[in-house]
Each structure stands twice: as C-alpha cells, then as structure tokens.
Amino acid sequence: MITGQLIQSMLEELRSITRIDLCVCDLEGHISATTFSEETPSAETIRYFVMSEADSQVMQGYYFFKVMDESEPEYVLIAKGSGEDAYMIGKITVCELQNLMVAYKERYDKSSFIQNILLDNLLLVDIYNRAKKLRIECEARRVVIIIETKQEKDSNALEIVKTLYAGNSHDFVVAVDEKNIILVKEVPADGDYAIVDAEAHMLLDMLNAEAMSNVRVAYGTIVSEIHRLSKSYKEAKMALDVGKIFYEEKTIIAYNTLGIGRLIYQLPMPLCEMFMDEVFEGKTPEDLDEETLTTINRFFENSLNVSETARQLYIHRNTLVYRLEKLQRTTGLDIRDFEEALTFRIALMVNSYMKHMKQMEE
C-alpha cells in the first residue's frame, strides 16, 4: 500500500498548482492524506459512495472519485468543488494514484524477491528467471547494509529509510525480522568501501536525528552477482553480532574490519573453554578486581607503554609496575611481554564471547 506520507506530498503539490483542495480516504472513511483546512465529508457519506455503482459523483459540494486497483476500489478521492475544474483535477489525481499503486506493487514484488534471496529461499535458476521478469540487473555490484533499531517494529525508522530510497529503482529496502531494516545498496563500478561507509554514516545520522532512534549499522562485503547477496547479508549479520561482543562502542561495523573478533566468533565453545583453562588455570577474568581490569585495558590502549599508562592513570610508574607484577603472580602472564600480552588480550576477547553465548542460551 502507498504510504500516507507520499500521498500527502502528492496532494500538496497538486494543491499548490491547481488551488483545489484534495483528500484521500480509505473505504471506511479514515483519512490517509488531505489538504482540507475544514472538516471533510463524514465517514458515513464516504461509505455510501463506496457502496454505490458510480465511479464519480457530486455530493454536498464535493466531487467523489473511486481509486481502483485491479477493478476493485482501494481509496476514495474527494475534490473540493462541483465544477469542471474539480472534476478534471480529480480525474488527474485518480490517474496519478493508480499509477503509484502499480509502481508500489511492482516495488513490493521486487522487495519480496530480494528478501527471499537474502534468506536463501530460492534456487539459482529461479533467481535469474525472476530477476529477468522483474527487470533487475543480475550482475550489478551491491552490498547489504543492516540497520538495527533498539525498538521492535520501529515503523518510523523503516518509513524514513523507505522514503529515502523510494525514487531509486536500483536500491531495495526490506525487513526480515522485528528489529532489523535491510538495505540492498547498489555500488558504482568504480566505488569502494569508502562509499558504503559514507552511506552507513548518513543513515545513522539521519535516523538518530529524525526518527530519534538509537541505531547500529553493519554491512557485508560488496558482491557482483545477485545470488551472492545472501553472502553479504550473512556477513552483515555477523558484523552486527561481533560488534556487540567486542566493539560495543562502535555504532557502524564493517565485516571486512572485524579482525580477530571474526575468528573468535567462529570458534566452538569446547575449544574456547579449553583455551581459557590453559591461560587462567581454572580462573576467569571476573576474578580480577575492577582496578586491575582498568589498568590492563589502559595498558593495552597505550601499546604496552608503561610511562604513558601511568601518566593517564595518575599513578607513579612503580605503582603500575607493582600492579603488573601482581597480575603476573595471579595469572602467570607478564603482559609487558608482547607475546604474553597478546595471549591475555585474546583471552579477554574469548571470555567476552563465551559470556555472550551463554546469555543467548538463557
């Protein structure tokens, strides 16, 4: 169904050109869009017109028109006035609305097709046959961008994204679950990930500002064939999950920048448990106090630089050395040594992954 926002925009443009007020209602008389400053005809009057056999009719100083969808009424258009001008503008508006419905229906068919590709619901031969019928280019470069909203069924955010790409026949906006909005974005032949990243930042800023939504954005790799969109979608989903575990401070996550987090995310739990037992000998990072964890994180942030870490923590260098030696006695790892620091850093990431997986199971 056409969005009320799009119908309202069309009516306002026609009103500014023709000076004739217009109103679009559903078959029950509920207003979808209007330029009327006063009350519209009653719902009872609108329902009476819908039940009549006339396609257009003058009642109470208004012209009523039925907007048909495959020989069945879908909307009622009301034009203020009963003269020839109101009739002519009304007929033009009906024509525009019916063309919009055809375009939106085709758009819906395309969106459904893209959705099934993302979910791997189609055979390869069916993908290419349907793409040809829907006039969708099969070998264009595309990337899947996932927008995760904090609220389930965030229709406002979905409406904004759909409106943003409504005029672009090469991009598709679909929803495959309650919290995620999926954008399949075409990338120019000479485009790279800088373009995709800029698109992700634009979406983040717009939704945070206009929809007042706290969103996270993730995207997969660029693919050149339509049947590989499911691969880019799975990558974007993984980027979203990995970002929540290891890069919580990031609001935009790219699959090709996940680094070691991507490797850890794909490890089986028994292997993770074995590794943690080897490193901590039955203990866990939760056994460390908050002061020690803060010291460790700051030490890593400063590339194992003792002097700079001590300065940022406002402690004496010898105090920091004492804390690191205490950690060594507790865990057996001296994180001033690069290899042992790397082992400890990976262990912290594995621990975060294990905690996330246990929460998912609960």
mmCIF file with all atom_site columns, C-alpha atoms in Angstrom, residues 270-285 330-333 340 343-344 346-347 350 354:
data_model
loop_
_atom_site.group_PDB
_atom_site.id
_atom_site.type_symbol
_atom_site.label_atom_id
_atom_site.label_alt_id
_atom_site.label_comp_id
_atom_site.label_asym_id
_atom_site.label_entity_id
_atom_site.label_seq_id
_atom_site.pdbx_PDB_ins_code
_atom_site.Cartn_x
_atom_site.Cartn_y
_atom_site.Cartn_z
_atom_site.occupancy
_atom_site.B_iso_or_equiv
_atom_site.pdbx_formal_charge
_atom_site.auth_seq_id
_atom_site.auth_comp_id
_atom_site.auth_asym_id
_atom_site.auth_atom_id
_atom_site.pdbx_PDB_model_num
ATOM 1  C CA . PRO A 1 270 ? 34.641 -26.518 23.891 1.00 0.00 ? 270 PRO A CA 1
ATOM 2  C CA . LEU A 1 271 ? 37.757 -25.076 22.228 1.00 0.00 ? 271 LEU A CA 1
ATOM 3  C CA . CYS A 1 272 ? 37.180 -21.707 23.961 1.00 0.00 ? 272 CYS A CA 1
ATOM 4  C CA . GLU A 1 273 ? 36.803 -23.401 27.346 1.00 0.00 ? 273 GLU A CA 1
ATOM 5  C CA . MET A 1 274 ? 39.984 -25.395 26.794 1.00 0.00 ? 274 MET A CA 1
ATOM 6  C CA . PHE A 1 275 ? 41.901 -22.232 25.892 1.00 0.00 ? 275 PHE A CA 1
ATOM 7  C CA . MET A 1 276 ? 40.618 -20.353 28.942 1.00 0.00 ? 276 MET A CA 1
ATOM 8  C CA . ASP A 1 277 ? 41.647 -23.236 31.224 1.00 0.00 ? 277 ASP A CA 1
ATOM 9  C CA . GLU A 1 278 ? 45.140 -23.181 29.732 1.00 0.00 ? 278 GLU A CA 1
ATOM 10 C CA . VAL A 1 279 ? 45.536 -19.433 30.213 1.00 0.00 ? 279 VAL A CA 1
ATOM 11 C CA . PHE A 1 280 ? 43.874 -18.901 33.604 1.00 0.00 ? 280 PHE A CA 1
ATOM 12 C CA . GLU A 1 281 ? 44.133 -22.433 35.058 1.00 0.00 ? 281 GLU A CA 1
ATOM 13 C CA . GLY A 1 282 ? 40.518 -22.621 36.192 1.00 0.00 ? 282 GLY A CA 1
ATOM 14 C CA . LYS A 1 283 ? 40.151 -18.929 36.988 1.00 0.00 ? 283 LYS A CA 1
ATOM 15 C CA . THR A 1 284 ? 38.371 -16.291 34.879 1.00 0.00 ? 284 THR A CA 1
ATOM 16 C CA . PRO A 1 285 ? 38.910 -12.575 34.206 1.00 0.00 ? 285 PRO A CA 1
ATOM 17 C CA . THR A 1 330 ? 47.950 -14.241 39.750 1.00 0.00 ? 330 THR A CA 1
ATOM 18 C CA . THR A 1 331 ? 47.708 -15.393 36.127 1.00 0.00 ? 331 THR A CA 1
ATOM 19 C CA . GLY A 1 332 ? 51.230 -16.413 35.232 1.00 0.00 ? 332 GLY A CA 1
ATOM 20 C CA . LEU A 1 333 ? 51.257 -13.887 32.354 1.00 0.00 ? 333 LEU A CA 1
ATOM 21 C CA . GLU A 1 340 ? 52.051 -12.853 26.667 1.00 0.00 ? 340 GLU A CA 1
ATOM 22 C CA . THR A 1 343 ? 47.647 -14.144 24.750 1.00 0.00 ? 343 THR A CA 1
ATOM 23 C CA . PHE A 1 344 ? 45.979 -12.196 27.546 1.00 0.00 ? 344 PHE A CA 1
ATOM 24 C CA . ILE A 1 346 ? 42.820 -12.809 23.125 1.00 0.00 ? 346 ILE A CA 1
ATOM 25 C CA . ALA A 1 347 ? 41.749 -14.491 26.369 1.00 0.00 ? 347 ALA A CA 1
ATOM 26 C CA . VAL A 1 350 ? 37.292 -15.183 24.192 1.00 0.00 ? 350 VAL A CA 1
ATOM 27 C CA . MET A 1 354 ? 31.688 -17.076 25.962 1.00 0.00 ? 354 MET A CA 1
#
